[in-house]
Coordinates of C-alpha atoms and ligand atoms in Angstrom, one line a residue:
Chain V
M1 CA 10.3 13.0 -0.4
C2 CA 8.3 10.8 -2.7
L3 CA 9.0 7.1 -2.8
G4 CA 7.0 4.6 -4.6
I5 CA 8.5 1.6 -2.9
P6 CA 6.2 -0.4 -0.7
G7 CA 7.4 -1.4 2.7
K8 CA 6.2 -4.2 5.0
I9 CA 4.9 -3.5 8.5
I10 CA 7.0 -5.5 11.0
K11 CA 5.8 -3.9 14.3
I12 CA 3.0 -1.6 15.4
Y13 CA 3.3 0.6 18.5
E14 CA 2.4 4.1 19.9
I15 CA 4.3 7.3 20.5
E16 CA 2.4 10.1 22.2
H17 CA -0.9 8.3 21.6
T18 CA -0.1 8.1 17.9
K19 CA -0.2 4.9 16.0
M20 CA 3.2 4.1 14.5
G21 CA 4.8 1.3 12.6
R22 CA 8.3 0.0 12.0
I23 CA 8.5 -0.6 8.2
D24 CA 10.9 -2.8 6.4
F25 CA 11.8 -1.5 2.9
S26 CA 13.7 -4.4 1.5
G27 CA 16.1 -4.3 4.5
V28 CA 16.1 -0.6 5.3
K29 CA 13.9 -0.1 8.4
L30 CA 12.0 3.1 9.2
D31 CA 9.5 4.3 11.8
V32 CA 6.4 5.8 10.3
C33 CA 3.1 7.2 11.4
L34 CA 0.1 4.8 10.7
E35 CA -2.7 7.0 11.8
A36 CA -4.2 7.3 8.3
I37 CA -4.3 3.5 7.9
P38 CA -6.4 2.5 10.9
E39 CA -6.9 -1.0 9.6
A40 CA -3.1 -1.6 9.2
E41 CA -1.7 -4.8 10.7
V42 CA 1.7 -6.4 10.9
D43 CA 2.7 -8.0 7.6
D44 CA 0.6 -5.5 5.6
Y45 CA 2.4 -3.4 2.9
V46 CA 2.2 0.4 2.8
I47 CA 3.4 3.3 0.7
V48 CA 5.1 5.9 2.8
H49 CA 5.6 9.6 2.1
A50 CA 7.8 11.7 4.4
G51 CA 7.4 9.4 7.5
F52 CA 3.7 8.9 7.0
A53 CA 1.9 5.9 5.5
I54 CA -0.5 7.2 2.9
S55 CA -1.9 4.0 1.3
R56 CA -2.1 0.2 1.9
L57 CA -1.3 -2.3 -0.9
S58 CA -2.2 -5.9 -1.2
E59 CA 0.7 -8.3 -1.0
D60 CA 0.4 -9.1 -4.7
E61 CA 0.5 -5.5 -5.7
A62 CA 3.5 -5.0 -3.4
N63 CA 5.4 -8.0 -4.8
E64 CA 4.6 -6.9 -8.4
T65 CA 6.0 -3.5 -7.7
L66 CA 9.1 -4.8 -6.0
S67 CA 9.9 -7.2 -8.9
L68 CA 9.4 -4.3 -11.4
L69 CA 11.8 -2.2 -9.5
K70 CA 14.3 -5.0 -9.5
E71 CA 14.0 -5.3 -13.3
I72 CA 14.7 -1.6 -13.7
E73 CA 17.6 -1.8 -11.4
D74 CA 19.0 -4.6 -13.5
I75 CA 18.6 -2.5 -16.7
N76 CA 20.4 0.4 -15.0
L77 CA 23.3 -1.8 -13.9
R78 CA 23.7 -3.2 -17.3
D79 CA 23.7 0.2 -18.9
N80 CA 26.3 1.4 -16.6
N81 CA 28.7 -1.5 -17.3
Chain E
M1 CA 8.3 -3.5 -19.5
V2 CA 10.1 -0.2 -19.6
Q3 CA 11.1 -0.8 -23.3
K4 CA 7.6 -1.8 -24.1
A5 CA 6.2 1.4 -22.6
I6 CA 8.6 3.5 -24.6
Q7 CA 7.7 1.7 -27.8
E8 CA 4.1 2.2 -27.1
I9 CA 4.7 6.0 -26.5
N10 CA 6.6 6.1 -29.8
K11 CA 3.8 4.4 -31.6
T12 CA 1.2 6.7 -30.2
V13 CA 2.8 10.1 -30.6
S14 CA 2.2 11.9 -33.9
Q15 CA 3.1 15.5 -33.1
K16 CA 4.8 17.7 -30.5
W17 CA 3.3 17.8 -27.0
S18 CA 4.3 19.7 -23.9
I19 CA 3.6 17.8 -20.7
M20 CA 4.2 19.1 -17.2
E21 CA 5.0 16.8 -14.3
I22 CA 3.8 18.8 -11.4
C23 CA 5.8 17.0 -8.7
G24 CA 9.5 17.6 -8.1
G25 CA 9.9 13.9 -7.0
Q26 CA 8.9 13.0 -10.6
T27 CA 11.3 15.6 -12.1
H28 CA 14.1 13.9 -10.0
A29 CA 13.1 10.4 -11.1
F30 CA 12.9 11.4 -14.8
M31 CA 16.5 12.7 -14.6
Q32 CA 17.8 9.9 -12.4
Y33 CA 16.8 7.2 -14.7
G34 CA 17.5 9.2 -17.9
L35 CA 13.8 8.7 -18.9
N36 CA 13.7 12.1 -20.5
E37 CA 16.4 11.0 -23.0
M38 CA 14.5 7.8 -23.8
L39 CA 11.3 9.6 -24.7
P40 CA 10.6 10.5 -28.3
E41 CA 11.7 14.1 -29.1
E42 CA 8.1 15.2 -29.8
I43 CA 7.5 15.1 -26.0
N44 CA 8.7 18.2 -24.2
L45 CA 8.7 17.7 -20.4
I46 CA 8.1 20.9 -18.5
H47 CA 9.0 20.8 -14.8
G48 CA 6.4 22.0 -12.4
P49 CA 6.5 23.8 -9.1
G50 CA 5.8 20.7 -7.0
C51 CA 8.8 21.0 -4.8
P52 CA 7.7 22.0 -1.3
V53 CA 11.2 23.2 -0.3
C54 CA 11.4 25.4 -3.4
V55 CA 8.1 27.2 -3.1
T56 CA 8.1 27.9 0.6
S57 CA 8.1 31.7 0.6
L58 CA 11.1 33.7 1.5
E59 CA 9.1 35.5 4.2
L60 CA 8.4 32.2 5.9
V61 CA 12.1 31.1 5.6
D62 CA 13.1 34.4 7.2
K63 CA 10.5 33.9 9.9
A64 CA 11.9 30.4 10.6
I65 CA 15.3 31.9 10.9
A66 CA 14.0 34.5 13.3
I67 CA 12.2 32.0 15.5
A68 CA 15.0 29.5 15.5
S69 CA 17.3 32.2 16.8
H70 CA 15.3 32.5 20.0
K71 CA 17.2 31.3 23.0
D72 CA 14.6 29.0 24.4
V73 CA 13.5 27.4 21.1
I74 CA 14.3 24.0 19.6
F75 CA 13.5 24.5 15.9
T76 CA 12.8 21.2 14.1
S77 CA 12.5 20.8 10.3
Y78 CA 12.9 18.4 7.4
G79 CA 16.6 18.4 6.6
D80 CA 16.3 20.1 3.2
M81 CA 15.0 23.3 4.6
L82 CA 18.2 24.0 6.6
R83 CA 20.1 25.0 3.4
V84 CA 17.4 27.1 1.8
P85 CA 18.7 30.7 1.5
G86 CA 16.8 33.3 3.4
S87 CA 17.3 37.0 3.0
E88 CA 20.4 36.7 5.1
G89 CA 21.8 33.2 5.9
D90 CA 19.9 30.0 6.3
L91 CA 18.9 27.7 9.2
F92 CA 22.3 26.1 9.2
S93 CA 23.9 29.5 10.0
V94 CA 21.5 29.8 13.0
R95 CA 22.8 26.4 14.1
A96 CA 26.4 27.5 13.6
A97 CA 25.7 30.5 15.8
G98 CA 24.6 28.3 18.6
G99 CA 20.9 27.9 17.9
D100 CA 19.2 24.5 18.6
V101 CA 18.1 23.5 15.1
R102 CA 17.3 19.8 14.6
V103 CA 16.5 17.7 11.6
V104 CA 13.5 15.4 12.1
Y105 CA 11.9 12.9 9.9
S106 CA 8.3 13.7 10.9
P107 CA 6.3 16.1 13.1
I108 CA 5.6 13.2 15.4
E109 CA 9.2 13.2 16.3
A110 CA 9.0 17.0 17.0
L111 CA 6.1 16.3 19.2
K112 CA 8.1 13.8 21.2
I113 CA 10.9 16.3 21.6
A114 CA 8.4 18.8 23.0
V115 CA 7.2 16.2 25.5
N116 CA 10.7 15.5 26.6
N117 CA 11.8 19.2 26.8
P118 CA 9.0 20.9 28.8
D119 CA 11.2 24.0 29.5
K120 CA 11.8 24.7 25.8
Q121 CA 9.5 25.8 23.0
V122 CA 9.6 23.3 20.2
V123 CA 8.6 24.6 16.8
F124 CA 8.2 22.4 13.7
F125 CA 8.5 23.9 10.2
G126 CA 5.3 22.5 8.6
I127 CA 6.0 22.8 4.9
G128 CA 4.7 20.7 2.0
F129 CA 1.8 19.8 -0.2
E130 CA -1.2 17.7 0.6
T131 CA 1.1 14.8 1.4
T132 CA 2.7 16.1 4.5
A133 CA -0.5 17.8 5.8
P134 CA -2.1 14.8 7.5
A135 CA 0.9 14.1 9.7
N136 CA 1.3 17.8 10.5
A137 CA -2.4 18.0 11.4
I138 CA -2.1 15.0 13.6
S139 CA 0.8 16.5 15.6
V140 CA -1.2 19.6 16.3
I141 CA -4.4 17.7 17.2
K142 CA -2.4 15.5 19.6
A143 CA -0.6 18.4 21.1
H144 CA -4.0 20.1 21.7
E145 CA -5.5 16.9 23.2
R146 CA -2.6 16.7 25.6
G147 CA -2.7 20.4 26.5
L148 CA 0.9 20.7 25.4
D149 CA 1.8 24.4 25.6
N150 CA 5.4 24.1 24.2
Y151 CA 4.7 22.8 20.8
S152 CA 3.8 24.9 17.7
M153 CA 4.1 24.9 14.0
L154 CA 5.2 27.4 11.4
V155 CA 2.8 26.5 8.7
S156 CA 3.6 26.8 5.0
H157 CA 1.2 24.4 3.4
V158 CA 0.5 24.6 -0.3
R159 CA -2.0 22.7 -2.5
V160 CA -1.6 21.4 -6.0
P161 CA -4.9 22.2 -7.7
P162 CA -4.8 26.0 -7.3
A163 CA -1.2 25.9 -8.7
I164 CA -2.4 24.0 -11.8
H165 CA -5.1 26.7 -12.2
A166 CA -2.5 29.4 -12.0
I167 CA -0.2 27.7 -14.5
L168 CA -3.0 26.9 -17.0
G169 CA -4.6 30.3 -16.6
S170 CA -1.4 32.2 -17.3
P171 CA -1.2 33.9 -20.8
N172 CA 2.3 32.4 -21.2
N173 CA 1.1 28.9 -20.6
K174 CA 2.6 26.2 -22.8
V175 CA 1.4 23.1 -20.9
Q176 CA -0.9 20.8 -22.8
G177 CA -1.1 17.8 -20.5
F178 CA -0.4 17.1 -16.8
L179 CA 1.0 14.3 -14.8
A180 CA -0.7 14.8 -11.4
A181 CA 1.3 13.9 -8.3
G182 CA 0.4 10.3 -7.3
H183 CA 0.9 10.7 -3.6
V184 CA -1.0 14.0 -3.4
C185 CA -3.9 12.1 -5.0
A186 CA -3.4 9.1 -2.7
I187 CA -4.4 11.5 0.1
M188 CA -6.9 13.8 -1.6
G189 CA -8.4 11.7 -4.4
I190 CA -8.9 12.8 -7.9
D191 CA -12.2 14.8 -7.9
E192 CA -10.6 18.2 -7.7
Y193 CA -8.8 17.6 -11.0
K194 CA -11.9 16.9 -13.1
P195 CA -13.1 20.6 -13.3
I196 CA -9.6 21.6 -14.2
A197 CA -9.3 19.1 -17.1
E198 CA -12.7 20.3 -18.4
K199 CA -12.2 24.0 -18.0
Y200 CA -8.8 24.2 -19.7
G201 CA -9.2 21.3 -22.1
V202 CA -6.2 19.5 -20.7
P203 CA -5.8 15.8 -20.0
I204 CA -4.5 14.9 -16.5
S205 CA -3.0 11.5 -15.6
V206 CA -2.4 10.6 -12.0
T207 CA 1.1 9.3 -12.0
G208 CA 3.5 7.5 -9.6
F209 CA 7.2 7.9 -9.1
E210 CA 8.9 4.8 -10.3
P211 CA 10.3 4.7 -13.9
L212 CA 7.5 2.5 -15.2
D213 CA 4.8 4.5 -13.4
L214 CA 6.1 7.7 -15.0
L215 CA 6.2 6.2 -18.5
L216 CA 2.6 4.8 -18.0
G217 CA 1.5 8.3 -17.0
I218 CA 3.2 9.8 -20.1
L219 CA 1.6 7.1 -22.3
Q220 CA -1.8 7.7 -20.9
T221 CA -1.5 11.5 -21.3
V222 CA -0.3 11.2 -24.9
Q223 CA -3.1 8.8 -25.7
M224 CA -5.6 11.4 -24.4
L225 CA -3.9 14.3 -26.2
E226 CA -3.8 12.4 -29.5
K227 CA -7.5 11.6 -29.2
G228 CA -8.4 15.1 -28.0
Q229 CA -9.8 13.7 -24.7
F230 CA -9.7 16.0 -21.7
Q231 CA -10.2 13.7 -18.8
V232 CA -8.6 12.7 -15.5
K233 CA -7.3 9.1 -15.6
N234 CA -5.5 7.2 -13.0
A235 CA -2.2 5.6 -14.0
Y236 CA -1.3 4.7 -10.4
P237 CA -4.3 2.7 -9.2
R238 CA -2.4 0.4 -6.9
V239 CA -1.8 3.4 -4.6
V240 CA -4.4 6.0 -5.5
R241 CA -8.1 5.4 -4.9
D242 CA -10.6 7.8 -6.5
E243 CA -11.8 9.1 -3.2
G244 CA -8.3 9.4 -1.6
N245 CA -7.5 8.4 2.0
L246 CA -10.6 9.4 3.9
Q247 CA -9.0 9.1 7.3
A248 CA -6.1 11.4 6.3
K249 CA -8.6 14.0 4.8
K250 CA -10.4 14.0 8.1
F251 CA -7.3 15.0 10.0
I252 CA -6.5 17.7 7.5
S253 CA -9.9 19.3 7.6
K254 CA -10.0 19.1 11.4
A255 CA -6.8 21.1 11.8
F256 CA -6.5 23.2 8.6
I257 CA -8.6 25.7 6.6
E258 CA -7.8 27.1 3.1
C259 CA -6.0 30.4 2.8
D260 CA -4.2 32.5 0.3
R261 CA -0.5 31.6 0.1
Q262 CA 2.7 33.1 -1.3
W263 CA 4.8 30.8 -3.4
R264 CA 8.5 31.6 -3.7
G265 CA 9.3 32.7 -7.2
I266 CA 5.7 32.7 -8.3
G267 CA 3.8 35.0 -6.0
L268 CA 0.4 34.9 -4.3
I269 CA -1.9 32.1 -5.5
P270 CA -5.5 32.6 -4.1
M271 CA -6.7 29.9 -1.7
S272 CA -3.6 27.8 -2.5
G273 CA -2.6 27.1 1.0
W274 CA -3.8 25.8 4.4
K275 CA -3.4 27.4 7.7
L276 CA -4.4 26.3 11.2
R277 CA -8.0 26.8 12.1
K278 CA -8.9 29.3 14.8
E279 CA -9.3 26.5 17.4
Y280 CA -5.6 25.7 17.0
Q281 CA -4.3 29.2 16.6
S282 CA -2.3 28.9 19.8
F283 CA -0.3 26.2 18.1
D284 CA 0.6 28.6 15.2
A285 CA 4.2 29.7 15.6
E286 CA 3.5 32.9 13.8
F287 CA 1.0 33.7 16.4
R288 CA 3.1 32.5 19.3
F289 CA 6.2 34.3 18.3
N290 CA 6.2 37.9 17.3
V291 CA 7.7 37.7 13.7
E292 CA 5.7 40.3 11.9
N293 CA 8.0 43.0 10.5
I294 CA 10.2 40.9 8.2
Q295 CA 11.9 42.6 5.3
T296 CA 12.7 40.1 2.6
K297 CA 15.5 40.3 0.0
E298 CA 15.6 37.9 -2.9
S299 CA 18.8 37.1 -4.9
E300 CA 18.9 39.3 -8.0
I301 CA 20.4 36.7 -10.3
C302 CA 18.2 33.7 -9.6
I303 CA 15.4 32.9 -12.1
S304 CA 13.9 30.1 -10.1
G305 CA 10.5 31.7 -10.4
L306 CA 10.4 31.3 -14.2
I307 CA 11.7 27.8 -13.7
L308 CA 9.0 26.9 -11.2
Q309 CA 6.4 28.2 -13.7
G310 CA 7.8 26.0 -16.4
Q311 CA 8.9 29.0 -18.6
K312 CA 12.7 28.5 -18.4
K313 CA 15.0 25.5 -17.9
P314 CA 17.7 25.5 -15.3
Y315 CA 20.5 25.7 -17.9
E316 CA 19.1 29.0 -19.2
C317 CA 20.1 30.6 -15.9
P318 CA 23.5 32.3 -16.1
A319 CA 24.4 31.3 -12.6
F320 CA 23.6 27.6 -13.2
R321 CA 26.7 25.4 -12.4
S322 CA 29.0 28.5 -12.3
I323 CA 28.2 30.4 -9.1
C324 CA 25.1 28.5 -8.2
T325 CA 25.7 24.9 -7.1
P326 CA 24.1 22.5 -4.5
Q327 CA 27.0 23.4 -2.1
N328 CA 26.3 27.1 -2.6
P329 CA 22.7 27.5 -3.7
L330 CA 21.4 30.9 -4.7
G331 CA 17.8 29.8 -5.0
A332 CA 15.7 27.1 -3.3
T333 CA 15.4 25.1 -6.6
M334 CA 19.1 24.3 -6.2
V335 CA 18.7 23.0 -2.6
S336 CA 16.2 20.2 -2.6
S337 CA 16.8 17.1 -4.6
E338 CA 13.3 17.7 -5.9
G339 CA 14.2 21.1 -7.2
A340 CA 14.7 21.3 -11.0
C341 CA 18.0 23.1 -10.8
A342 CA 19.4 20.5 -8.4
A343 CA 18.1 17.6 -10.6
Y344 CA 19.7 19.1 -13.7
Y345 CA 22.9 19.7 -11.8
R346 CA 23.1 16.1 -10.8
Y347 CA 21.8 14.3 -13.8
G348 CA 21.3 16.6 -16.7
K349 CA 25.0 17.1 -17.8
D350 CA 24.3 17.0 -21.5
L351 CA 21.3 19.2 -21.4
N352 CA 23.2 22.4 -21.0
G353 CA 25.0 21.9 -24.2
Q354 CA 28.3 20.9 -22.6
Ligands
SF4_401 S1 20.6 27.8 -11.1 FE1 20.6 28.8 -9.0 S2 20.4 30.9 -9.4 FE2 19.8 29.9 -11.3 S3 17.6 29.6 -11.1 FE3 18.5 27.8 -10.3 S4 18.7 28.2 -8.1 FE4 18.4 30.2 -9.1

């Protein structure tokens, strides 16, 4: 249930008076609860745990994480070939 | 970067150290990326009990099965819980027998099902550590605000710090340093860990879940061990603030209060759980449904308790890979991808001496 991948908020809406967001994780889109990030806005990056945004990241931090993940993916692909 | 971190760890380590990653998500990631094999052999990783599916008590699994079997109930849960063996059968077998058991991604979804099905009782299986607590709290708070009388939660919340106390306080303890679970700390902050580090003389490093994050956590822990420092440091600052997520903590303390909790395979750990506060008691499924006299029966072969306490590795279990597999799990640690048995089954081929 733990994912360290940051996702980008592409839409904010409400279900049952609860603040929700549609989050884009490099192409995979999920709906998550944003109640714990009251300041969240569209285009912000968040870390999500089990359908719940737990922390907000700056764009720089998010991009840095995403490029590191890419690097590791590349290493894995090379190892497997 | 990964190579550099490993080199750095190699340079720093001068003797054997046993380090526990408390969180099952981290166990899974170590295996998935083969990080355990890249680390110097001085470092012995001990896998902790931080898999919510694994430690949910048998009694609560049996209660879930009993409640889900009610005719008018829609029972909702995270997917992993459906295959966890109860004393007899699992939630999947309830579904096969005609019960309405649904997998949801979050309790907010369960709340929506309750609003859309006013003639049914909708129950959510509220399992997990501090990370799932805020969303679970919110669903109950919202249901209360709306006066929804067909939503309730079977609560099995557990907390990490009391579990660390239990592990370090055990006479059989082998753990010398801890990787604390990054996302738990993102919610709760790091203050609760400082007295633990001091009391037991054990360094604690707040660690994330990506390969590099894990290696940085190990490096930080090893550096502290080598220097004899017993502090709490944050190796995951881009996500974890020292004070945690204040908004999330507010939701938790509004809905929940600390209580003793049974951990599957481990036993009772004092004040290691959360239950709903009195004001929200009518949203407590144990209160709403009469599920008191449950007789539990645990598998006789399974040693998942010793595995959850870090005293045995999965390949030391005689059932591992032979009669116990993810398709036919005897214990909860073989069900969830965060369970040590399931992680070893999937990635740890060489570790069992094959
Ligand atoms: S391999 Fe199966 S039986 Fe053995 S400890 Fe793990 S879950 Fe239990």
